[in-house]
XYZ file of C-alpha atoms in Angstrom:
714
model
C 188.595 0.350 36.613
C 186.171 2.493 38.469
C 188.434 3.009 41.342
C 191.313 3.896 38.986
C 189.252 6.592 37.250
C 188.263 8.095 40.692
C 191.939 8.221 41.704
C 192.832 10.083 38.433
C 190.077 12.588 38.927
C 191.049 13.346 42.602
C 194.717 13.583 41.438
C 193.726 16.120 38.694
C 191.653 18.127 41.155
C 194.399 18.237 43.512
C 196.835 19.531 40.847
C 194.419 22.155 39.799
C 193.871 23.281 43.455
C 197.719 23.328 44.015
C 198.386 25.467 41.000
C 195.604 27.785 41.578
C 196.771 28.454 45.165
C 200.326 28.882 43.922
C 199.309 31.513 41.275
C 197.305 33.302 44.033
C 200.350 33.445 46.299
C 202.408 34.761 43.395
C 200.010 37.470 42.755
C 199.750 38.477 46.362
C 203.456 39.108 46.555
C 203.754 40.664 42.895
C 206.228 37.703 41.875
C 206.112 37.875 38.214
C 208.885 35.438 37.869
C 207.107 32.895 39.859
C 203.949 33.405 37.851
C 205.652 32.795 34.618
C 207.214 29.710 35.757
C 204.026 28.304 36.919
C 202.398 29.210 33.553
C 205.469 27.451 31.709
C 205.092 24.431 33.832
C 201.348 24.204 33.127
C 202.121 24.502 29.452
C 204.863 21.694 29.565
C 203.282 19.137 31.766
C 199.533 19.384 31.745
C 196.752 19.554 29.148
C 195.496 23.045 28.058
C 192.203 22.492 29.732
C 193.946 22.314 33.118
C 195.673 25.770 32.586
C 192.438 27.245 31.427
C 190.631 25.905 34.423
C 193.292 27.103 36.804
C 193.417 30.632 35.500
C 189.564 31.036 35.515
C 188.776 29.668 38.921
C 187.578 32.318 41.452
C 189.275 32.793 44.774
C 186.631 32.363 47.541
C 188.712 34.566 49.929
C 188.230 37.545 47.677
C 184.772 37.105 46.471
C 185.437 34.748 43.648
C 187.607 37.018 41.613
C 189.929 35.478 39.104
C 193.637 35.687 39.006
C 193.410 38.393 36.530
C 190.783 40.457 38.530
C 192.930 40.020 41.825
C 196.049 41.243 39.977
C 194.382 44.400 38.616
C 192.784 44.995 42.125
C 196.182 44.804 43.812
C 197.505 47.029 40.862
C 200.202 44.644 39.953
C 200.545 45.825 36.469
C 203.163 43.357 34.991
C 201.164 40.356 36.293
C 198.000 41.849 35.028
C 199.471 42.377 31.552
C 200.868 38.855 31.542
C 197.496 37.305 32.385
C 195.495 39.700 30.194
C 197.467 38.465 27.092
C 197.136 34.668 28.171
C 194.617 33.264 25.764
C 193.391 30.912 28.309
C 192.192 33.682 30.545
C 188.399 34.646 30.101
C 188.509 38.338 30.218
C 184.735 38.438 30.797
C 184.799 36.190 33.921
C 182.913 38.007 36.711
C 183.156 37.748 40.402
C 180.233 36.785 42.706
C 179.259 40.660 42.735
C 179.417 40.772 38.946
C 182.750 42.713 38.747
C 184.723 42.047 35.374
C 188.329 42.773 34.695
C 187.429 45.491 32.401
C 185.605 47.250 35.217
C 188.446 47.106 37.505
C 190.971 48.205 34.935
C 188.676 51.204 34.056
C 188.841 52.122 37.737
C 192.576 51.901 37.939
C 192.998 53.767 34.637
C 195.548 51.484 32.779
C 194.898 52.535 29.063
C 197.133 49.816 27.521
C 195.567 47.001 29.682
C 192.112 48.364 28.768
C 192.957 48.143 25.155
C 194.258 44.532 25.528
C 191.157 43.469 27.224
C 188.841 45.310 24.664
C 190.939 43.730 21.749
C 190.332 40.269 23.385
C 186.516 40.713 23.521
C 185.772 42.123 26.787
C 182.283 43.457 26.969
C 182.312 47.085 27.060
C 179.003 47.661 28.938
C 179.180 44.794 31.356
C 177.937 45.805 34.844
C 177.183 43.992 38.074
C 173.450 43.393 38.840
C 171.304 41.803 41.307
C 170.543 42.018 45.068
C 174.225 41.444 46.050
C 175.347 44.113 43.831
C 172.703 46.483 44.879
C 173.578 45.877 48.439
C 177.117 46.771 47.823
C 176.091 49.974 45.680
C 177.810 48.796 42.552
C 174.759 47.559 40.418
C 174.786 49.055 37.050
C 178.295 50.394 37.355
C 179.856 50.076 33.729
C 183.480 50.541 32.961
C 182.586 53.918 31.386
C 181.083 55.100 34.571
C 183.797 53.839 36.609
C 186.613 55.351 34.313
C 184.607 58.609 34.712
C 184.259 58.468 38.298
C 188.038 58.285 38.815
C 188.706 60.956 36.079
C 190.480 58.859 33.473
C 189.638 60.698 30.261
C 191.921 58.553 28.048
C 190.050 55.408 29.214
C 186.791 57.095 28.709
C 187.832 58.075 25.094
C 188.863 54.428 24.500
C 185.712 52.931 25.893
C 183.628 55.338 23.835
C 185.561 54.490 20.803
C 184.564 50.943 21.430
C 180.970 51.958 21.466
C 180.427 52.114 25.275
C 176.804 53.440 26.030
C 177.304 57.115 27.144
C 173.745 57.198 28.450
C 173.934 53.997 30.676
C 172.650 54.737 34.274
C 173.664 52.803 37.247
C 171.075 51.330 39.735
C 170.727 54.849 41.428
C 170.177 56.464 38.072
C 173.601 58.094 37.764
C 175.040 58.404 34.433
C 178.730 59.005 33.257
C 178.062 62.671 32.385
C 176.256 63.387 35.522
C 179.100 62.132 37.396
C 181.725 63.922 35.457
C 179.725 67.272 35.710
C 179.290 67.067 39.554
C 182.991 66.112 40.092
C 184.332 68.809 37.680
C 186.140 66.387 35.223
C 185.893 68.767 32.246
C 187.792 66.595 29.774
C 185.486 63.731 30.494
C 182.365 65.926 30.059
C 183.585 67.131 26.629
C 184.267 63.489 25.510
C 180.772 62.368 26.756
C 179.001 65.219 25.042
C 180.900 64.469 21.838
C 179.623 60.948 22.046
C 175.958 62.409 22.220
C 175.385 61.972 25.941
C 172.032 63.169 26.895
C 172.188 66.544 28.420
C 168.773 66.155 30.220
C 169.307 62.727 31.446
C 168.538 62.493 35.154
C 167.935 59.854 37.731
C 164.395 58.715 38.371
C 162.420 55.944 40.073
C 162.270 54.812 43.785
C 165.890 54.536 44.276
C 166.618 57.863 43.067
C 163.820 59.384 45.131
C 165.277 57.732 48.223
C 168.694 59.036 47.615
C 167.402 62.571 46.772
C 168.893 62.430 43.326
C 165.509 62.323 41.280
C 165.690 64.943 38.438
C 169.408 65.982 38.832
C 170.640 66.544 35.419
C 174.348 67.096 34.618
C 173.801 70.805 34.619
C 172.183 70.591 38.129
C 175.221 68.544 39.250
C 177.618 70.937 37.729
C 175.843 73.910 39.264
C 175.675 72.010 42.765
C 179.449 71.672 42.646
C 180.155 75.065 41.440
C 181.767 73.896 38.230
C 181.713 77.154 36.287
C 183.488 75.821 33.073
C 181.182 72.816 32.906
C 178.060 74.777 33.557
C 179.188 77.081 30.698
C 179.831 74.144 28.411
C 176.649 72.405 29.022
C 174.553 75.604 28.438
C 176.509 76.294 25.218
C 175.589 72.772 24.159
C 171.858 73.406 24.807
C 171.266 72.290 28.501
C 168.092 73.567 29.948
C 168.888 76.312 32.445
C 165.606 75.989 34.041
C 165.926 72.525 35.180
C 164.444 71.450 38.481
C 164.487 68.327 40.600
C 161.129 66.590 41.428
C 160.660 68.692 44.522
C 161.262 72.022 42.731
C 164.964 72.722 43.592
C 166.428 74.262 40.611
C 170.117 74.660 39.368
C 169.875 78.316 40.083
C 168.347 77.566 43.468
C 171.213 75.066 44.507
C 174.003 77.361 43.206
C 172.526 80.436 44.876
C 172.338 78.569 48.271
C 175.963 77.527 47.946
C 177.152 80.926 46.820
C 178.500 80.080 43.419
C 178.296 83.700 41.997
C 179.708 82.944 38.495
C 177.535 79.839 38.094
C 174.523 81.898 39.161
C 175.231 84.619 36.667
C 175.563 82.098 33.761
C 172.290 80.589 34.720
C 170.615 83.915 35.019
C 171.846 84.885 31.640
C 170.631 81.735 30.050
C 167.216 82.425 31.366
C 166.915 80.623 34.591
C 163.767 81.628 36.684
C 164.280 83.511 39.930
C 160.952 82.770 41.244
C 160.987 78.857 41.274
C 161.016 77.413 44.796
C 161.081 73.868 46.289
C 157.722 72.165 47.157
C 156.364 68.794 48.219
C 156.987 66.247 51.034
C 160.897 66.381 50.853
C 160.825 70.070 50.733
C 158.628 70.242 53.722
C 160.735 67.726 55.628
C 163.817 69.980 55.008
C 161.770 73.100 55.887
C 162.652 74.799 52.561
C 159.191 74.924 51.003
C 158.811 78.282 49.370
C 162.419 79.316 49.513
C 163.316 81.038 46.108
C 166.853 81.243 45.124
C 166.966 84.741 46.641
C 165.707 83.399 50.148
C 168.131 80.426 49.935
C 171.099 82.760 49.226
C 169.988 85.058 51.986
C 169.714 82.190 54.481
C 173.215 81.174 53.616
C 174.524 84.823 53.970
C 175.712 84.619 50.260
C 175.159 88.381 50.020
C 177.103 88.850 46.635
C 174.675 86.376 45.142
C 171.658 88.071 46.806
C 172.626 91.413 45.083
C 172.994 89.723 41.750
C 169.656 88.029 41.912
C 167.897 91.264 43.024
C 169.466 92.960 39.955
C 167.924 90.319 37.810
C 164.475 90.819 39.251
C 164.314 88.462 42.156
C 161.284 89.134 44.351
C 162.167 90.481 47.835
C 158.469 89.827 48.871
C 158.143 86.141 47.858
C 156.584 84.318 50.880
C 157.827 80.886 52.184
C 155.638 78.183 53.705
C 156.555 79.642 57.088
C 155.510 83.056 56.137
C 158.860 84.747 55.943
C 160.181 86.790 52.942
C 163.715 87.516 51.748
C 163.356 91.066 53.113
C 162.176 89.991 56.512
C 165.005 87.452 56.616
C 167.366 90.366 55.802
C 165.835 92.232 58.659
C 166.498 89.302 60.946
C 170.138 89.011 59.771
C 170.373 92.806 60.216
C 172.589 93.430 57.208
C 171.819 97.142 56.439
C 173.287 96.849 52.936
C 171.120 94.070 51.956
C 168.146 95.581 53.617
C 168.631 98.642 51.567
C 169.085 96.637 48.399
C 165.800 94.760 49.071
C 164.168 98.085 49.458
C 165.536 99.482 46.210
C 164.224 96.186 44.524
C 160.696 96.930 45.708
C 160.486 95.159 49.295
C 157.116 95.951 51.095
C 158.510 97.738 54.229
C 155.331 97.144 56.110
C 154.556 93.595 55.064
C 153.015 91.656 57.961
C 153.487 88.034 58.732
C 150.121 86.193 58.699
C 148.541 82.662 58.075
C 148.176 79.416 60.093
C 152.035 78.848 59.988
C 152.660 82.147 61.341
C 150.293 81.571 64.132
C 151.893 78.351 64.940
C 155.236 79.946 65.080
C 153.857 82.873 67.171
C 155.091 85.446 64.511
C 151.798 86.718 63.259
C 151.696 90.439 62.929
C 155.446 90.972 62.896
C 156.896 93.437 60.441
C 160.436 94.359 59.586
C 160.542 97.045 62.210
C 159.240 94.633 64.690
C 161.957 92.196 63.838
C 164.767 94.790 63.954
C 163.326 95.966 67.305
C 163.582 92.489 68.643
C 167.193 92.364 67.657
C 167.928 95.918 69.276
C 169.486 97.114 66.082
C 169.407 100.964 66.339
C 170.948 101.445 62.884
C 168.447 99.153 61.052
C 165.349 100.611 63.045
C 166.480 104.094 62.236
C 166.875 103.202 58.447
C 163.445 101.382 58.498
C 161.689 104.468 60.027
C 163.182 106.824 57.569
C 161.959 104.594 54.845
C 158.376 104.806 56.038
C 158.059 101.882 58.461
C 154.774 102.060 60.648
C 155.883 102.550 64.277
C 152.546 101.673 65.900
C 152.180 98.316 64.181
C 151.155 95.440 66.729
C 151.744 91.672 66.536
C 148.916 89.262 67.061
C 149.444 89.573 70.851
C 148.977 93.284 70.706
C 152.681 93.992 71.306
C 154.244 97.163 69.599
C 157.839 97.735 68.897
C 157.670 100.510 71.639
C 156.412 97.935 74.136
C 159.325 95.638 73.188
C 161.868 98.383 73.591
C 160.409 99.564 77.023
C 160.404 96.021 78.269
C 164.018 95.039 77.157
C 165.468 98.498 78.348
C 166.770 99.878 75.148
C 166.322 103.595 75.791
C 167.741 104.835 72.554
C 165.247 102.745 70.607
C 162.331 104.014 72.891
C 163.313 107.569 72.206
C 163.712 107.030 68.506
C 160.291 105.440 68.269
C 158.548 108.046 70.214
C 160.251 110.726 68.121
C 158.967 109.011 65.056
C 155.270 109.057 66.452
C 154.972 106.046 68.388
C 151.967 106.143 70.736
C 153.236 105.999 74.327
C 150.068 104.648 75.575
C 149.482 101.977 73.036
C 148.434 98.688 74.574
C 147.389 95.192 73.512
C 143.665 94.705 72.782
C 141.591 91.793 71.643
C 141.011 88.010 72.231
C 144.673 86.847 72.404
C 146.016 89.639 74.769
C 143.028 88.886 76.977
C 143.867 85.077 77.039
C 147.521 85.953 77.733
C 146.712 88.422 80.328
C 148.682 91.141 78.200
C 145.643 93.195 77.535
C 146.021 96.910 78.117
C 149.537 96.614 79.294
C 151.077 99.896 78.300
C 154.901 100.435 77.488
C 155.018 102.243 80.871
C 153.791 99.164 82.736
C 156.228 97.023 80.901
C 159.195 99.353 81.739
C 158.095 99.739 85.303
C 157.806 95.838 85.797
C 161.444 95.560 84.770
C 162.580 98.532 86.680
C 163.781 100.596 83.661
C 163.591 104.041 85.578
C 165.015 106.266 82.834
C 162.703 104.843 80.302
C 159.816 105.158 82.764
C 160.739 108.811 83.111
C 161.006 109.407 79.262
C 157.613 107.737 78.630
C 156.047 109.913 81.310
C 157.578 113.154 79.879
C 156.106 112.175 76.644
C 152.502 111.603 77.971
C 152.413 108.153 79.333
C 149.445 107.502 81.711
C 151.009 106.726 85.181
C 147.679 105.287 86.250
C 146.988 103.116 83.310
C 145.344 99.809 84.335
C 145.789 96.434 82.624
C 142.893 93.946 82.208
C 144.008 92.421 85.712
C 143.705 95.750 87.323
C 147.393 96.341 87.828
C 148.889 99.844 87.487
C 152.623 100.740 86.780
C 152.846 101.574 90.583
C 151.394 98.104 91.460
C 153.687 96.079 89.302
C 156.917 97.964 90.090
C 156.014 97.633 93.865
C 155.500 93.892 93.370
C 158.863 93.642 91.825
C 160.623 95.946 94.423
C 161.960 98.702 92.070
C 162.128 101.498 94.660
C 163.521 104.143 92.299
C 160.659 103.568 89.838
C 158.090 103.703 92.734
C 159.580 107.180 93.714
C 159.328 108.267 90.128
C 155.791 107.299 89.668
C 154.699 108.712 93.050
C 156.292 112.100 92.143
C 154.442 112.173 88.833
C 151.038 111.573 90.417
C 150.469 107.752 90.439
C 147.367 106.869 92.647
C 148.990 105.258 95.604
C 145.748 103.703 96.883
C 144.554 102.331 93.492
C 144.165 98.527 93.558
C 143.014 95.728 91.211
C 139.402 95.289 90.748
C 137.067 92.983 88.859
C 136.639 89.251 88.328
C 140.142 88.796 86.712
C 141.763 90.357 89.712
C 139.400 88.164 91.894
C 140.529 84.929 90.032
C 144.093 86.011 90.548
C 143.546 86.673 94.237
C 144.769 90.237 93.941
C 141.505 92.006 94.358
C 141.857 95.237 96.521
C 145.551 94.607 97.206
C 147.059 98.171 97.234
C 150.633 98.747 96.251
C 151.446 99.136 99.971
C 149.840 95.851 100.971
C 151.843 93.816 98.225
C 154.929 95.384 99.585
C 154.298 93.335 102.738
C 153.455 89.949 101.157
C 156.226 87.446 100.948
C 156.878 84.935 98.266
C 154.943 82.440 100.211
C 152.530 82.884 103.076
C 152.451 80.756 106.155
C 150.527 78.174 104.021
C 152.235 78.693 100.705
C 149.325 80.768 99.271
C 150.650 84.062 98.311
C 151.574 84.385 94.437
C 153.583 87.553 94.910
C 157.288 88.551 95.054
C 157.729 91.335 97.489
C 159.981 93.852 98.924
C 159.679 92.835 102.575
C 161.084 89.440 101.546
C 164.247 91.430 101.854
C 163.065 93.444 104.799
C 163.056 96.555 102.740
C 161.015 98.923 105.015
C 161.926 101.992 102.944
C 159.402 101.352 100.209
C 156.692 100.592 102.733
C 157.492 104.015 104.581
C 157.494 105.872 101.272
C 154.061 104.732 100.585
C 152.855 105.676 104.070
C 154.323 109.172 103.826
C 152.457 109.638 100.571
C 149.068 108.831 101.901
C 148.742 105.024 101.255
C 146.147 103.324 103.289
C 148.177 101.072 105.637
C 145.148 99.671 107.545
C 143.474 98.116 104.403
C 142.140 94.484 104.685
C 141.823 91.770 102.056
C 140.762 88.242 101.667
C 143.580 85.788 100.932
C 143.284 82.440 99.052
C 141.719 80.770 102.073
C 138.983 83.448 102.256
C 140.281 84.784 105.567
C 140.434 88.666 106.059
C 143.889 89.773 106.871
C 145.812 93.015 107.160
C 149.501 94.111 106.395
C 150.615 93.411 110.033
C 149.560 89.754 109.636
C 151.419 89.221 106.333
C 154.421 91.306 107.582
C 154.820 88.910 110.524
C 154.307 85.897 108.246
C 157.033 87.331 106.139
C 159.410 87.489 109.088
C 159.978 91.208 108.621
C 160.669 92.728 111.904
C 161.136 96.328 110.347
C 157.717 96.153 108.589
C 156.083 95.092 111.818
C 157.735 97.978 113.746
C 156.728 100.492 111.048
C 153.066 99.337 111.104
C 152.697 99.295 114.790
C 154.307 102.804 114.839
C 151.604 104.108 112.389
C 148.841 102.645 114.616
C 147.891 99.289 113.535
C 146.401 97.189 116.397
C 148.927 94.838 117.837
C 146.031 92.469 118.778
C 144.478 92.432 115.390
C 142.638 89.164 114.738
C 142.250 87.251 111.352
C 138.566 86.965 110.412
C 137.278 84.015 108.695
C 135.863 80.564 109.198
C 138.907 78.263 108.781
C 141.415 76.951 111.327
C 143.365 80.121 111.445
C 140.449 82.408 112.276
C 141.156 84.400 115.377
C 144.836 84.425 115.164
C 146.752 87.523 116.221
C 150.149 88.787 114.894
C 151.745 87.321 118.092
C 150.028 83.816 117.468
C 151.446 83.961 113.997
C 154.946 84.795 115.176
C 154.670 81.926 117.633
C 153.894 79.611 114.974
C 156.920 80.499 113.049
C 159.175 80.813 116.158
C 160.155 84.553 115.375
C 161.744 85.361 118.726
C 162.528 88.938 117.781
C 158.987 89.655 116.607
C 157.518 87.888 119.586
C 159.406 90.136 122.046
C 158.608 93.327 120.177
C 154.936 92.467 119.964
C 154.811 91.652 123.676
C 156.517 95.059 124.325
C 153.922 96.875 122.388
C 151.114 95.264 124.438
C 150.186 92.052 122.646
C 148.003 89.819 124.574
C 150.075 86.779 125.587
C 146.857 84.698 126.595
C 144.879 85.749 123.410
C 143.544 82.717 121.687
C 142.474 81.904 118.053
C 138.844 80.909 117.659
C 139.463 77.345 118.544
C 140.621 78.241 121.935
C 144.359 77.427 121.195
C 146.530 80.032 122.759
C 150.121 81.498 121.847
C 151.613 79.128 124.542
C 149.631 76.143 123.242
C 151.037 76.673 119.557
C 154.518 77.453 120.692
C 154.657 74.405 122.755
C 153.242 72.239 120.049
C 155.747 73.571 117.521
C 158.701 72.893 119.955
C 159.861 76.551 120.120
C 161.287 76.402 123.846
C 162.740 79.896 123.660
C 159.318 81.414 122.553
C 157.581 79.235 125.384
C 159.968 80.798 128.013
C 159.217 84.384 126.837
C 155.623 83.933 126.942
C 155.712 82.406 130.434
C 158.008 85.292 131.581
C 155.288 87.860 130.367
C 152.393 86.195 132.168
C 151.131 83.426 129.881
C 148.703 81.033 131.639
C 150.707 77.850 131.788
C 147.693 75.753 132.743
C 145.255 77.271 130.159
C 143.289 74.462 128.285
C 141.682 74.084 125.005
C 139.491 71.371 123.630
C 141.417 68.805 121.237
C 140.260 65.385 120.250
C 137.446 65.383 122.972
C 139.861 66.349 125.780
C 140.908 69.566 127.471
C 144.624 69.820 127.071
C 147.448 72.215 128.247
C 150.728 73.376 126.606
C 152.472 70.835 128.674
C 150.280 68.077 127.378
C 150.861 68.977 123.846
C 154.654 69.136 124.260
C 154.625 65.851 126.170
C 152.439 64.099 123.471
C 154.847 65.409 120.566
C 157.902 64.352 122.587
C 159.164 68.012 122.867
C 161.154 67.278 126.092
C 163.007 70.580 126.110
C 159.689 72.443 126.121
C 158.304 70.301 128.881
C 161.413 71.323 131.021
C 160.739 74.972 130.452
C 157.021 74.586 131.240
C 157.888 72.625 134.502
C 160.076 75.414 135.638
C 156.962 77.572 135.531
C 155.016 75.063 137.511
C 152.901 73.802 134.595
C 150.849 70.679 135.245
C 150.081 67.744 133.127
C 146.240 67.100 132.824
C 146.274 64.154 130.471
C 147.960 60.660 130.773
C 147.723 59.555 127.106
C 149.119 60.361 123.747
C 147.396 62.847 121.274
C 147.084 61.597 117.665
C 147.184 65.003 115.834
C 149.133 68.131 115.586
C 147.084 71.255 116.791
C 148.787 73.184 113.951
C 147.015 71.021 111.392
C 144.017 70.062 113.314
């Protein structure tokens, strides 16, 4: 008996599974005839409970949706209608996610099917819930919200007639009215308002915070979407025009930022406040803290909205967290029409950026004129000056608009500022300029450094001091010489620049430029023999014209200075080290000693110009110096001769020239406890080609062992 019962149960289960699968296959291919045949067969041959079970079983492949839900989802309307009318079908059977047939029909928008389901007892406010629904972002989604989302006003009307809750909010806090307002579904909005949907209902809670929805009322959503008719409707019905989200973003702010002029005008006329600005953590994160609707519209270049807001009293001087105002932003944008509108509305033309955030952004002290100057906008600068902008304003680094123009090379702006009263000798002062080495740098020094000769001339004509000195001791002549601007050098000398003035004091000393005259820096290469010089120079390009000009105007060409190794050198030494044959010739011609020796206590003490040329292998300079009487057997203080260093460096051609001009091939100096010759050095360093040259001049080898060090670095 037991076995027989088990067999019947299994047979019944197989029937159920078979019919269940056949119904699913019929729905998939939209075969209404096949479906009806199956239903008739179930009616004829099986008990009613079998049919009910088959029709209300969920299909695992589609998330446990029933046959009715599958038919709706596939939008097979005839099959849907057939199943919806079948009294065995449970119209409230939900899937694993909580999705009901009524929710699906509301989404599709079939009003007749909706009515059938409601008449059969479908729950009008049934909605998915739980973690699975939340994960799939459908938690709290009612048929009314779904019908609204897909703009099916007839379905919305029907659901409301069946007492659907117009104020239900989904898991994120979104209501049907909020959704309709944002999407611009005007008919749905009217129906929901008629059903007494709350006009101020807005998302709240942690989920709303995370999704940045907190506090967004239907009016806010309509304003955000630029839905003019809906905004007007909501305001007429009493919606609050001053509504703000939790971080201070108002309906007026969002519509201003997006440039919805008509919406902005509606909100302003309804009493929206122009001074309200975002605040708090999220506003900080978005860097919009303190942005008024006017600033937001300005930032988005919505200039028609800007003008409207200004007419309604918006403040052009409202300061953001980062210290900017709408007026200063207008000057950054450089729209003259908007700048003028801001001034008419009361903009402070000389407002100065200040505060810790301005310091962090390095903009403290900047004004509208300063900003316009940075942008090289002649028209804006001219307008601001005409309106009373202070031309001698300085930022926190002491830089003035004139300094900026002189440096950038905008001559027209330079002339305009000077004609408006700019101080031609204005210069940075105070702690920050001292820290940044800008202290006392006049506009002329800035222009000279960049080689703007016409600007330099105009500044001088208007009283600029040609011998002004910075905190580092640098003059206009010094800096333009350093940069190699010959035309500016000529101009400055013609106007009385002191050609022998050189940097003095502890700052110059720290920078290793103390006592370096303009002529001397004209000799110095980008790097010296040992990479010590910090200066760009003219002689790097072998430009002797500048050096000759200095000498012709009385520059001291015999001056000596100490370099970074504390050794005393002159122009001839650095000219040789820069490989500048023309400079070398010039200095010998004007009387510098061809056998001058470096003074000091390091390993280079006692070196002559010829020795330095031998180190570098400069054949043309070596030949010239010898022709001018250089001592080929002169030694540095260590006793090392020109021939020694040339042999050690592997310069065979230099070795030959020295030998041909009487160099002592057997001269020795003390190295590693031994007396060594040039041949010993070449042999030890495996310069075989040098050894061959020395042998041809009867050089002898005094050592029979290897040396461990290089005489150049010893």
